Amino acid sequence: MSFDEEESFEHTLLVVREVTVYKIPPRSTSGGYKCGEWLQSDKIWSGRLRVVSCKDRCEIRLEDPNSAELFAACFIYPGQRESSVEPALDSSRYFVLKIEDGNGKHAFIGLGFNERNEAFDFNVALSDHDKYVSRENEKEGSEKNATDSLIDIHPAVNHRLKEGETIRINIQPKPSSGTGMLSAAALSGAVLKPNTLCLAPPPAGSGKIRSPLPPPPNDPAAARMTSTSQGVGQRAPTENTRQTDPLTNFSQLERNLPASGSGSRKTTASGWAAF
């Protein structure tokens, strides 16, 4: 939390129930003050002491323990502790405070603690405030340096889609030779069909292909083909007649059969032969 945010906050660092205030004579030497020069008759006030941290300023308030009425206040600004609070040279329980009335006037008074521990706590409270102020200053300085080191080159742009907006992307298929795994047809959703070769059916006959036109009448090649086919047709029945099947020629079987016998044998033989 920065000092600007703590302007209205006060932190009480120390409370001492009873302290004594003295009227001190002017400083005799430049070395400092000695509490042995203060007489008991110079005691002017006794009451409560509070050390309060307000923003970057520390206040030492001398208040009435019953009514909390302010008797005097010592303001310690950053870097001015030595000029506002000065310890006595001859005792650790006594200090000299620079008090102000708020109108630009100031005076010096003597402050004494009854116990040495209370004086020690008073010094610790002032040191804690100094450390707190230095930490806050370092923190603000580091934040400022970090902010200065970050240079915003591009302004912040909101690329989020508004309500109801849509994105449409048109992807054109890349033409390919079809050898790849993904072709243009596959990108467009077309179904690939295997290439079919349309071939003519084979001829019905296994012989030579006949010409659709008849040969000329005086062609010697056609005359030889005609004579050859006729000779083959004439010799074929002669050769067929010469070749006889022994199973169908029953004349030799009938000769070997005996002549005597009943007519039923002949009938059977003849019937078998006829069959």
mmCIF file of C-alpha atoms in Angstrom:
data_model
loop_
_atom_site.group_PDB
_atom_site.id
_atom_site.type_symbol
_atom_site.label_atom_id
_atom_site.label_comp_id
_atom_site.label_asym_id
_atom_site.label_seq_id
_atom_site.Cartn_x
_atom_site.Cartn_y
_atom_site.Cartn_z
ATOM 1 C CA MET A 1 0.000 0.000 0.000
ATOM 2 C CA SER A 2 1.457 3.364 -1.030
ATOM 3 C CA PHE A 3 1.593 6.520 1.041
ATOM 4 C CA ASP A 4 -1.252 8.135 -0.891
ATOM 5 C CA GLU A 5 -3.551 5.270 0.088
ATOM 6 C CA GLU A 6 -2.442 5.515 3.736
ATOM 7 C CA GLU A 7 -3.050 9.234 4.080
ATOM 8 C CA SER A 8 -6.012 8.737 6.403
ATOM 9 C CA PHE A 9 -4.489 5.792 8.343
ATOM 10 C CA GLU A 10 -2.445 5.972 11.526
ATOM 11 C CA HIS A 11 -0.404 3.147 13.014
ATOM 12 C CA THR A 12 0.459 3.291 16.681
ATOM 13 C CA LEU A 13 3.949 1.912 17.111
ATOM 14 C CA LEU A 14 4.493 2.453 20.850
ATOM 15 C CA VAL A 15 2.592 3.579 23.943
ATOM 16 C CA VAL A 16 4.365 4.527 27.209
ATOM 17 C CA ARG A 17 2.047 5.232 30.125
ATOM 18 C CA GLU A 18 4.227 7.780 31.946
ATOM 19 C CA VAL A 19 7.048 10.040 30.779
ATOM 20 C CA THR A 20 8.478 13.288 32.157
ATOM 21 C CA VAL A 21 9.010 16.531 30.240
ATOM 22 C CA TYR A 22 11.674 19.049 31.245
ATOM 23 C CA LYS A 23 12.463 22.643 30.390
ATOM 24 C CA ILE A 24 16.042 22.581 29.221
ATOM 25 C CA PRO A 25 18.581 25.396 29.060
ATOM 26 C CA PRO A 26 20.218 26.426 25.804
ATOM 27 C CA ARG A 27 22.918 24.161 24.511
ATOM 28 C CA SER A 28 26.201 25.050 26.071
ATOM 29 C CA THR A 29 28.413 23.183 23.597
ATOM 30 C CA SER A 30 28.061 22.045 20.033
ATOM 31 C CA GLY A 31 28.545 18.430 21.119
ATOM 32 C CA GLY A 32 25.002 17.919 22.468
ATOM 33 C CA TYR A 33 22.796 18.008 25.565
ATOM 34 C CA LYS A 34 23.497 16.595 29.036
ATOM 35 C CA CYS A 35 20.580 15.573 31.239
ATOM 36 C CA GLY A 36 22.712 16.249 34.376
ATOM 37 C CA GLU A 37 22.198 19.965 33.785
ATOM 38 C CA TRP A 38 18.449 19.614 34.058
ATOM 39 C CA LEU A 39 17.195 20.326 37.573
ATOM 40 C CA GLN A 40 14.242 18.665 39.198
ATOM 41 C CA SER A 41 12.652 22.080 39.451
ATOM 42 C CA ASP A 42 12.652 22.268 35.627
ATOM 43 C CA LYS A 43 9.993 19.445 35.344
ATOM 44 C CA ILE A 44 6.986 20.937 33.555
ATOM 45 C CA TRP A 45 4.749 18.003 32.584
ATOM 46 C CA SER A 46 4.197 14.241 32.980
ATOM 47 C CA GLY A 47 1.841 12.030 31.033
ATOM 48 C CA ARG A 48 1.471 9.451 28.257
ATOM 49 C CA LEU A 49 3.632 9.129 25.162
ATOM 50 C CA ARG A 50 2.500 7.664 21.809
ATOM 51 C CA VAL A 51 4.583 7.025 18.724
ATOM 52 C CA VAL A 52 2.324 7.144 15.635
ATOM 53 C CA SER A 53 3.215 6.421 12.006
ATOM 54 C CA CYS A 54 1.155 8.584 9.663
ATOM 55 C CA LYS A 55 2.000 8.149 5.988
ATOM 56 C CA ASP A 56 5.741 8.907 5.635
ATOM 57 C CA ARG A 57 5.758 11.044 8.772
ATOM 58 C CA CYS A 58 6.292 9.836 12.327
ATOM 59 C CA GLU A 59 4.717 11.741 15.233
ATOM 60 C CA ILE A 60 5.656 11.666 18.908
ATOM 61 C CA ARG A 61 2.550 12.764 20.795
ATOM 62 C CA LEU A 62 2.508 13.773 24.460
ATOM 63 C CA GLU A 63 -1.070 13.324 25.689
ATOM 64 C CA ASP A 64 -2.960 13.522 28.932
ATOM 65 C CA PRO A 65 -3.582 9.941 30.192
ATOM 66 C CA ASN A 66 -7.136 10.713 31.300
ATOM 67 C CA SER A 67 -8.558 13.084 28.686
ATOM 68 C CA ALA A 68 -6.167 12.237 25.791
ATOM 69 C CA GLU A 69 -5.643 16.002 25.354
ATOM 70 C CA LEU A 70 -2.557 16.773 23.300
ATOM 71 C CA PHE A 71 0.182 18.618 25.203
ATOM 72 C CA ALA A 72 2.856 18.740 22.483
ATOM 73 C CA ALA A 73 3.866 16.895 19.301
ATOM 74 C CA CYS A 74 7.175 16.205 17.624
ATOM 75 C CA PHE A 75 7.082 15.581 13.862
ATOM 76 C CA ILE A 76 9.806 13.453 12.294
ATOM 77 C CA TYR A 77 10.001 13.733 8.512
ATOM 78 C CA PRO A 78 11.992 11.372 6.301
ATOM 79 C CA GLY A 79 15.714 11.985 6.772
ATOM 80 C CA GLN A 80 15.229 14.428 9.689
ATOM 81 C CA ARG A 81 15.295 12.114 12.672
ATOM 82 C CA GLU A 82 18.613 13.397 14.047
ATOM 83 C CA SER A 83 17.401 17.013 13.996
ATOM 84 C CA SER A 84 14.039 16.154 15.610
ATOM 85 C CA VAL A 85 15.092 13.588 18.270
ATOM 86 C CA GLU A 86 18.524 13.820 19.874
ATOM 87 C CA PRO A 87 19.687 11.470 22.663
ATOM 88 C CA ALA A 88 21.391 12.892 25.754
ATOM 89 C CA LEU A 89 25.131 12.477 26.054
ATOM 90 C CA ASP A 90 25.208 11.273 29.671
ATOM 91 C CA SER A 91 22.176 8.921 29.840
ATOM 92 C CA SER A 92 20.312 6.524 27.565
ATOM 93 C CA ARG A 93 16.935 7.295 29.234
ATOM 94 C CA TYR A 94 16.815 10.971 28.224
ATOM 95 C CA PHE A 95 16.229 12.666 24.893
ATOM 96 C CA VAL A 96 15.702 16.141 23.479
ATOM 97 C CA LEU A 97 12.617 16.656 21.266
ATOM 98 C CA LYS A 98 11.925 19.435 18.790
ATOM 99 C CA ILE A 99 8.228 20.340 19.168
ATOM 100 C CA GLU A 100 6.161 22.511 16.797
ATOM 101 C CA ASP A 101 2.908 24.384 17.220
ATOM 102 C CA GLY A 102 1.825 24.103 13.590
ATOM 103 C CA ASN A 103 2.371 27.802 12.862
ATOM 104 C CA GLY A 104 6.063 27.543 12.058
ATOM 105 C CA LYS A 105 7.296 28.011 15.646
ATOM 106 C CA HIS A 106 9.301 25.333 17.430
ATOM 107 C CA ALA A 107 11.018 24.711 20.754
ATOM 108 C CA PHE A 108 13.230 22.094 22.413
ATOM 109 C CA ILE A 109 12.172 20.119 25.492
ATOM 110 C CA GLY A 110 13.730 17.317 27.506
ATOM 111 C CA LEU A 111 12.086 13.868 27.618
ATOM 112 C CA GLY A 112 12.867 11.273 30.278
ATOM 113 C CA PHE A 113 11.747 7.650 30.691
ATOM 114 C CA ASN A 114 11.428 5.954 34.089
ATOM 115 C CA GLU A 115 12.828 2.617 32.839
ATOM 116 C CA ARG A 116 15.707 1.844 30.532
ATOM 117 C CA ASN A 117 13.613 -0.739 28.634
ATOM 118 C CA GLU A 118 11.065 1.947 27.758
ATOM 119 C CA ALA A 119 13.803 4.093 26.270
ATOM 120 C CA PHE A 120 15.050 1.128 24.277
ATOM 121 C CA ASP A 121 11.539 0.440 22.889
ATOM 122 C CA PHE A 122 11.285 4.124 21.954
ATOM 123 C CA ASN A 123 14.408 3.860 19.799
ATOM 124 C CA VAL A 124 13.169 0.606 18.223
ATOM 125 C CA ALA A 125 9.816 2.186 17.272
ATOM 126 C CA LEU A 126 11.568 5.066 15.500
ATOM 127 C CA SER A 127 13.853 2.632 13.651
ATOM 128 C CA ASP A 128 10.895 0.515 12.534
ATOM 129 C CA HIS A 129 9.243 3.564 11.004
ATOM 130 C CA ASP A 130 12.423 4.459 9.110
ATOM 131 C CA LYS A 131 12.649 0.913 7.704
ATOM 132 C CA TYR A 132 9.014 0.981 6.665
ATOM 133 C CA VAL A 133 9.474 4.246 4.772
ATOM 134 C CA SER A 134 12.579 2.960 2.966
ATOM 135 C CA ARG A 135 10.795 -0.252 1.890
ATOM 136 C CA GLU A 136 7.858 1.683 0.496
ATOM 137 C CA ASN A 137 10.156 3.998 -1.425
ATOM 138 C CA GLU A 138 12.075 1.069 -2.929
ATOM 139 C CA LYS A 139 8.835 -0.661 -3.849
ATOM 140 C CA GLU A 140 7.465 2.403 -5.635
ATOM 141 C CA GLY A 141 10.788 2.922 -7.405
ATOM 142 C CA SER A 142 10.906 -0.680 -8.684
ATOM 143 C CA GLU A 143 7.311 -0.496 -9.893
ATOM 144 C CA LYS A 144 8.020 2.760 -11.696
ATOM 145 C CA ASN A 145 11.118 1.344 -13.361
ATOM 146 C CA ALA A 146 9.229 -1.766 -14.436
ATOM 147 C CA THR A 147 6.464 0.381 -15.910
ATOM 148 C CA ASP A 148 8.940 2.584 -17.765
ATOM 149 C CA SER A 149 10.839 -0.401 -19.154
ATOM 150 C CA LEU A 150 7.681 -1.858 -20.703
ATOM 151 C CA ILE A 151 7.025 -0.006 -23.953
ATOM 152 C CA ASP A 152 3.653 -0.708 -25.479
ATOM 153 C CA ILE A 153 4.406 -0.677 -29.211
ATOM 154 C CA HIS A 154 1.059 -2.071 -30.331
ATOM 155 C CA PRO A 155 -2.172 -0.917 -28.717
ATOM 156 C CA ALA A 156 -4.301 -3.523 -27.066
ATOM 157 C CA VAL A 157 -6.787 -4.920 -29.580
ATOM 158 C CA ASN A 158 -9.660 -7.162 -28.651
ATOM 159 C CA HIS A 159 -9.786 -9.977 -31.203
ATOM 160 C CA ARG A 160 -12.624 -11.858 -29.557
ATOM 161 C CA LEU A 161 -15.753 -12.487 -31.587
ATOM 162 C CA LYS A 162 -18.731 -10.433 -30.674
ATOM 163 C CA GLU A 163 -22.085 -12.016 -30.002
ATOM 164 C CA GLY A 164 -23.582 -13.364 -33.221
ATOM 165 C CA GLU A 165 -20.404 -13.102 -35.313
ATOM 166 C CA THR A 166 -19.118 -16.105 -37.223
ATOM 167 C CA ILE A 167 -16.026 -16.939 -39.244
ATOM 168 C CA ARG A 168 -16.201 -18.375 -42.758
ATOM 169 C CA ILE A 169 -13.125 -19.940 -44.342
ATOM 170 C CA ASN A 170 -12.995 -20.839 -48.066
ATOM 171 C CA ILE A 171 -10.422 -23.529 -48.849
ATOM 172 C CA GLN A 172 -9.640 -24.070 -52.540
ATOM 173 C CA PRO A 173 -8.400 -27.581 -53.426
ATOM 174 C CA LYS A 174 -4.871 -27.743 -54.742
ATOM 175 C CA PRO A 175 -4.616 -29.594 -58.097
ATOM 176 C CA SER A 176 -2.538 -32.733 -57.906
ATOM 177 C CA SER A 177 -1.551 -35.616 -60.203
ATOM 178 C CA GLY A 178 -3.381 -38.162 -58.107
ATOM 179 C CA THR A 179 -0.227 -39.931 -56.944
ATOM 180 C CA GLY A 180 -0.382 -38.440 -53.473
ATOM 181 C CA MET A 181 -2.460 -39.717 -50.614
ATOM 182 C CA LEU A 182 -4.772 -36.716 -50.795
ATOM 183 C CA SER A 183 -5.785 -35.524 -54.244
ATOM 184 C CA ALA A 184 -7.991 -32.748 -55.407
ATOM 185 C CA ALA A 185 -10.872 -35.115 -55.915
ATOM 186 C CA ALA A 186 -10.654 -36.290 -52.348
ATOM 187 C CA LEU A 187 -10.651 -32.683 -51.108
ATOM 188 C CA SER A 188 -13.756 -31.841 -53.134
ATOM 189 C CA GLY A 189 -15.580 -34.945 -51.891
ATOM 190 C CA ALA A 190 -15.770 -36.713 -55.265
ATOM 191 C CA VAL A 191 -15.735 -40.495 -55.404
ATOM 192 C CA LEU A 192 -12.807 -41.937 -57.318
ATOM 193 C CA LYS A 193 -13.638 -44.675 -59.848
ATOM 194 C CA PRO A 194 -11.059 -47.026 -61.325
ATOM 195 C CA ASN A 195 -10.191 -46.441 -64.966
ATOM 196 C CA THR A 196 -11.788 -49.135 -67.174
ATOM 197 C CA LEU A 197 -10.405 -50.100 -70.576
ATOM 198 C CA CYS A 198 -13.080 -50.504 -73.226
ATOM 199 C CA LEU A 199 -11.862 -53.305 -75.508
ATOM 200 C CA ALA A 200 -13.715 -54.904 -78.365
ATOM 201 C CA PRO A 201 -14.866 -58.512 -77.758
ATOM 202 C CA PRO A 202 -12.892 -61.286 -79.476
ATOM 203 C CA PRO A 203 -14.261 -62.732 -82.764
ATOM 204 C CA ALA A 204 -16.748 -65.584 -82.525
ATOM 205 C CA GLY A 205 -14.766 -67.964 -84.754
ATOM 206 C CA SER A 206 -11.215 -69.020 -84.114
ATOM 207 C CA GLY A 207 -10.391 -69.249 -87.843
ATOM 208 C CA LYS A 208 -9.256 -66.612 -90.180
ATOM 209 C CA ILE A 209 -11.128 -63.400 -90.350
ATOM 210 C CA ARG A 210 -13.208 -63.351 -93.498
ATOM 211 C CA SER A 211 -13.356 -60.295 -95.614
ATOM 212 C CA PRO A 212 -16.834 -58.836 -95.914
ATOM 213 C CA LEU A 213 -16.315 -58.292 -99.672
ATOM 214 C CA PRO A 214 -16.278 -61.257 -102.120
ATOM 215 C CA PRO A 215 -13.077 -61.842 -104.109
ATOM 216 C CA PRO A 216 -12.926 -60.845 -107.758
ATOM 217 C CA PRO A 217 -13.963 -63.539 -110.228
ATOM 218 C CA ASN A 218 -10.570 -63.844 -111.935
ATOM 219 C CA ASP A 219 -8.472 -64.018 -108.719
ATOM 220 C CA PRO A 220 -6.125 -67.090 -108.906
ATOM 221 C CA ALA A 221 -5.744 -67.221 -105.114
ATOM 222 C CA ALA A 222 -9.494 -67.511 -104.660
ATOM 223 C CA ALA A 223 -9.661 -70.243 -107.309
ATOM 224 C CA ARG A 224 -6.990 -72.308 -105.522
ATOM 225 C CA MET A 225 -8.788 -71.946 -102.149
ATOM 226 C CA THR A 226 -12.054 -73.122 -103.744
ATOM 227 C CA SER A 227 -10.472 -76.188 -105.368
ATOM 228 C CA THR A 228 -8.709 -77.178 -102.179
ATOM 229 C CA SER A 229 -11.890 -77.025 -100.140
ATOM 230 C CA GLN A 230 -13.784 -79.128 -102.708
ATOM 231 C CA GLY A 231 -11.036 -81.835 -102.772
ATOM 232 C CA VAL A 232 -11.106 -82.156 -99.050
ATOM 233 C CA GLY A 233 -14.892 -82.541 -99.145
ATOM 234 C CA GLN A 234 -14.745 -85.322 -101.776
ATOM 235 C CA ARG A 235 -12.042 -87.390 -100.037
ATOM 236 C CA ALA A 236 -13.658 -87.232 -96.671
ATOM 237 C CA PRO A 237 -16.583 -89.681 -97.366
ATOM 238 C CA THR A 238 -14.216 -92.169 -99.055
ATOM 239 C CA GLU A 239 -11.973 -92.259 -96.072
ATOM 240 C CA ASN A 240 -14.984 -92.562 -93.833
ATOM 241 C CA THR A 241 -16.303 -95.514 -95.739
ATOM 242 C CA ARG A 242 -12.961 -97.287 -95.639
ATOM 243 C CA GLN A 243 -12.712 -97.048 -91.883
ATOM 244 C CA THR A 244 -15.128 -99.539 -90.280
ATOM 245 C CA ASP A 245 -15.788 -100.084 -86.684
ATOM 246 C CA PRO A 246 -15.177 -103.715 -85.663
ATOM 247 C CA LEU A 247 -17.996 -103.473 -83.163
ATOM 248 C CA THR A 248 -20.548 -102.571 -85.841
ATOM 249 C CA ASN A 249 -19.414 -105.237 -88.339
ATOM 250 C CA PHE A 250 -21.381 -108.312 -87.230
ATOM 251 C CA SER A 251 -20.731 -110.498 -90.285
ATOM 252 C CA GLN A 252 -17.685 -112.176 -88.779
ATOM 253 C CA LEU A 253 -19.546 -112.817 -85.504
ATOM 254 C CA GLU A 254 -22.370 -114.540 -87.337
ATOM 255 C CA ARG A 255 -19.910 -116.795 -89.147
ATOM 256 C CA ASN A 256 -18.352 -117.955 -85.926
ATOM 257 C CA LEU A 257 -21.674 -118.858 -84.352
ATOM 258 C CA PRO A 258 -22.757 -122.614 -84.703
ATOM 259 C CA ALA A 259 -25.400 -123.344 -87.286
ATOM 260 C CA SER A 260 -27.367 -125.788 -85.099
ATOM 261 C CA GLY A 261 -29.517 -124.407 -82.425
ATOM 262 C CA SER A 262 -33.029 -123.419 -81.680
ATOM 263 C CA GLY A 263 -34.675 -120.600 -83.361
ATOM 264 C CA SER A 264 -34.636 -118.620 -80.094
ATOM 265 C CA ARG A 265 -30.846 -118.394 -80.204
ATOM 266 C CA LYS A 266 -30.966 -117.037 -83.646
ATOM 267 C CA THR A 267 -33.636 -114.687 -82.580
ATOM 268 C CA THR A 268 -31.587 -113.635 -79.601
ATOM 269 C CA ALA A 269 -28.420 -113.371 -81.632
ATOM 270 C CA SER A 270 -30.167 -111.638 -84.420
ATOM 271 C CA GLY A 271 -31.964 -109.429 -81.962
ATOM 272 C CA TRP A 272 -28.698 -108.652 -80.197
ATOM 273 C CA ALA A 273 -27.094 -108.002 -83.544
ATOM 274 C CA ALA A 274 -30.025 -105.828 -84.590
ATOM 275 C CA PHE A 275 -29.816 -104.002 -81.311
#
